[in-house]
Coordinates of C-alpha atoms in Angstrom, one line a residue:
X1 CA 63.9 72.5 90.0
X2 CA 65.8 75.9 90.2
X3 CA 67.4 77.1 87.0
X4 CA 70.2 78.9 89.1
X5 CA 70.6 75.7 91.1
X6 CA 71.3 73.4 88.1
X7 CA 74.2 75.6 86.7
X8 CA 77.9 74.4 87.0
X9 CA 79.7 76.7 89.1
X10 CA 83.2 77.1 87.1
X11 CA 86.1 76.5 90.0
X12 CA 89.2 78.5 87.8
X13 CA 93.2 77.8 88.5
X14 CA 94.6 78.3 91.8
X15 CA 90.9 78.1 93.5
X16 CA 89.8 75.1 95.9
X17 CA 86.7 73.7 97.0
X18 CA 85.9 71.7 99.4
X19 CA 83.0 70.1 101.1
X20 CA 82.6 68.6 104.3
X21 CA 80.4 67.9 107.0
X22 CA 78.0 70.7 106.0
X23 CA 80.6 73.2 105.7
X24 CA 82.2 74.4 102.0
X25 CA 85.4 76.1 102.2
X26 CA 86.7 77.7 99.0
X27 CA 90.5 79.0 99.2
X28 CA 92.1 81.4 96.7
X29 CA 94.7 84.3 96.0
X30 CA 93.0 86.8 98.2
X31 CA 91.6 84.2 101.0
X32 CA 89.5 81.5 102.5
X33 CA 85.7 82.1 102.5
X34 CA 83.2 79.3 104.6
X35 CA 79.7 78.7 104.5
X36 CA 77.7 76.0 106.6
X37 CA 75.4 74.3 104.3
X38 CA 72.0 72.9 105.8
X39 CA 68.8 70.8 104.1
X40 CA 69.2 67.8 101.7
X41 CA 71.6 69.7 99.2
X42 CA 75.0 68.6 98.5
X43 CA 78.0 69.8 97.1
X44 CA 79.6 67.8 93.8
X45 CA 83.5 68.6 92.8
X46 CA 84.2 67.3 89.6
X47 CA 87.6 68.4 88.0
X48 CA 87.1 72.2 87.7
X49 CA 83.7 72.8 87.7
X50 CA 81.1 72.6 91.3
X51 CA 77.9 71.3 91.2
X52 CA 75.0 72.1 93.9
X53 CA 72.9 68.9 93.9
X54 CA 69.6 68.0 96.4
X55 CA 69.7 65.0 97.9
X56 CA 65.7 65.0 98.7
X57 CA 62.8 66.4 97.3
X58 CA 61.5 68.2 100.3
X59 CA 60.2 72.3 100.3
X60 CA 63.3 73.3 101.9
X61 CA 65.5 71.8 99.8
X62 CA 64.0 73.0 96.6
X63 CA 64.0 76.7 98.2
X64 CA 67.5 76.3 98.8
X65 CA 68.8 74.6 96.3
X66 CA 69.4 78.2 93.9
X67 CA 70.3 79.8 97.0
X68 CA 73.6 77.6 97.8
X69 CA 74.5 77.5 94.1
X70 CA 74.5 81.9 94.2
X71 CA 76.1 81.7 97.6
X72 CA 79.3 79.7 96.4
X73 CA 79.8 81.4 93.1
X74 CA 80.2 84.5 95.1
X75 CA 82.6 83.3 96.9
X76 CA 84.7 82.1 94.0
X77 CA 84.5 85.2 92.9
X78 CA 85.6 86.7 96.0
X79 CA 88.4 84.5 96.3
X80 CA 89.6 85.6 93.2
X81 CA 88.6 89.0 92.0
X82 CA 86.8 90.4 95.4
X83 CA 84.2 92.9 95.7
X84 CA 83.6 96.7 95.5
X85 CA 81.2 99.0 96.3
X86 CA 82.0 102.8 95.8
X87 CA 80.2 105.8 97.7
X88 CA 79.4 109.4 97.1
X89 CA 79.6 112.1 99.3
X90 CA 77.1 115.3 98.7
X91 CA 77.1 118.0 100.7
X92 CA 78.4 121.1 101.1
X93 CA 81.6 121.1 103.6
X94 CA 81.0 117.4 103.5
X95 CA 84.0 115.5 103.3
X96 CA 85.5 112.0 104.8
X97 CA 89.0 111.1 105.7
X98 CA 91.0 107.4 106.7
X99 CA 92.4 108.1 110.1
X100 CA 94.4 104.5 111.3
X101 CA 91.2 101.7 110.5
X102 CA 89.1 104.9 110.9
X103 CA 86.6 105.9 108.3
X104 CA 85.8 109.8 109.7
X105 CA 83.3 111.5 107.9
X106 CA 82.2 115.5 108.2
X107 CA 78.5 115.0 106.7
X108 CA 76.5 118.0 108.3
X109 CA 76.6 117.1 111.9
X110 CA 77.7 119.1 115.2
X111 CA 80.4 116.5 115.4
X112 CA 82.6 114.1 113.0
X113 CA 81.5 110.7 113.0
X114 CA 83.9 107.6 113.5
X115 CA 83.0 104.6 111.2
X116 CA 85.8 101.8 112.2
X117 CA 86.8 99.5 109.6
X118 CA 85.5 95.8 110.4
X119 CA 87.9 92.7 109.9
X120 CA 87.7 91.3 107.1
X121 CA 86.6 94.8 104.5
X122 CA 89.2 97.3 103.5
X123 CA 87.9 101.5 103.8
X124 CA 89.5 103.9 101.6
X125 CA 88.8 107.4 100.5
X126 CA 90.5 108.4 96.9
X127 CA 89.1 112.0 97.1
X128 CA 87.3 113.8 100.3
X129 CA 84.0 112.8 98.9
X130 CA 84.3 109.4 98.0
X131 CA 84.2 106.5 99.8
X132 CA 85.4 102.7 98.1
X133 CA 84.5 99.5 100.6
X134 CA 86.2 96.4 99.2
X135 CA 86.7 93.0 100.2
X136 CA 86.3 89.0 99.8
X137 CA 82.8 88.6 101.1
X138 CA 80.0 90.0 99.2
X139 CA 77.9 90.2 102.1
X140 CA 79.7 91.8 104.2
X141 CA 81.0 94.4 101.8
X142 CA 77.3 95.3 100.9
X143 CA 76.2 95.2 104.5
X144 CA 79.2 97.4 105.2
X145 CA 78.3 100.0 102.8
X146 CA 74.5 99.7 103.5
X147 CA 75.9 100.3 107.3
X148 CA 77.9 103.9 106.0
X149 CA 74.8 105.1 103.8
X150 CA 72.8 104.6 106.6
X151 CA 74.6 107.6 108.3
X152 CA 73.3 110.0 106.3
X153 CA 70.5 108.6 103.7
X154 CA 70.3 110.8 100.4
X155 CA 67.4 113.9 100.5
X156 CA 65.4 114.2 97.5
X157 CA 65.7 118.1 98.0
X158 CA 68.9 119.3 97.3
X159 CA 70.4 115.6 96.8
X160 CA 72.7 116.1 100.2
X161 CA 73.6 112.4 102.0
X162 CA 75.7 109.9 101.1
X163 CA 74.7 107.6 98.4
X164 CA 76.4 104.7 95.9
X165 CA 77.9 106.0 93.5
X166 CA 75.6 104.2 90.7
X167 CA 72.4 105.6 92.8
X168 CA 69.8 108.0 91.1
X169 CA 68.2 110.4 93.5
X170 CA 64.5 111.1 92.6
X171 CA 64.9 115.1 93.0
X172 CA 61.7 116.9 94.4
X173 CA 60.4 120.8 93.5
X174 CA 60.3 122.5 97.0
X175 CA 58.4 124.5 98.6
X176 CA 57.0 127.1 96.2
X177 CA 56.9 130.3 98.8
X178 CA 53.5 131.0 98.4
X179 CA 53.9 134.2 95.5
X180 CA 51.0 135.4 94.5
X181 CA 49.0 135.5 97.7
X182 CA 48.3 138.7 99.8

């Protein structure tokens, strides 16, 4: 039995749950999340706590059962205090701007690139290097800033790319320029 799957998940004021038909809505200040719930597990709510139970014994069931417990305390915490993931921008001349729902970033190419703003995840850009992606869904705010990152992945030679802001880059020496030889 999963050690994850067997803890309450705390439902706080304000918050609702809801289970039906294989789908769990939860409903807060900031919005509604869903998630469509599959295998023998079930979804308990008792006063102001949720509980992820299985209903059968099966593989699938006991691989899952940790999995939809994680999955909807994320999104009572999105529904309440939502998500943030912050970038860096290293370069030189490198900087981004908000244009409209336009992320448009100046990170070493012939040409600015256009990042559009998907529904549901808010862009900004406190300073010309930085880069904040924040939203409801954990998912999608880490697959959104995965998706920027991906634009330009950090060098380990002069630390140029964009990178989370939390991220160490393993640095390298260089090229030594051969001294020493005739």
């Amino acid at each position: 039995m999963s050690r994850i799957g067997k803890l309450p998940v705390a439902i706080p004021a304000g918050v609702t749950v809801t289970y039906e038909n294989g789908l769990v809505t939860v409903k807060g200040a900031k919005g509604t999340l869903t998630q469509q719930i599959t295998g023998d597990i079930d979804i308990k709510v008792e006063g102001a706590e949720a509980h992820v139970v299985k209903t059968g014994e099966s593989a699938d069931a006991n691989a899952k059962h940790g999995l939809y417990r994680a999955l909807l305390h994320n999104m009572v915490v999105g529904v309440t205090e939502g998500y943030k993931k912050s970038l860096k921008v290293n370069g030189v001349g490198w900087k981004v701007a908000k244009q409209g729902n336009k992320l448009v970033m100046n990170v070493g190419f012939s040409h600015p690139v256009d990042f559009a703003e998907p529904a549901g995840v808010k862009l900004e850009c406190p300073s010309p290097n930085e880069i904040v992606v924040s939203g409801i869904d954990k998912t999608l705010v880490g697959q959104v800033a995965a998706d920027i990152r991906k634009i330009r992945i950090p060098e380990p030679y002069h630390g140029y790319g964009i990178a989370y802001s939390d991220e160490v880059i393993e640095r390298k020496e260089g090229k030594t320029g051969g001294k020493g030889k005739k």
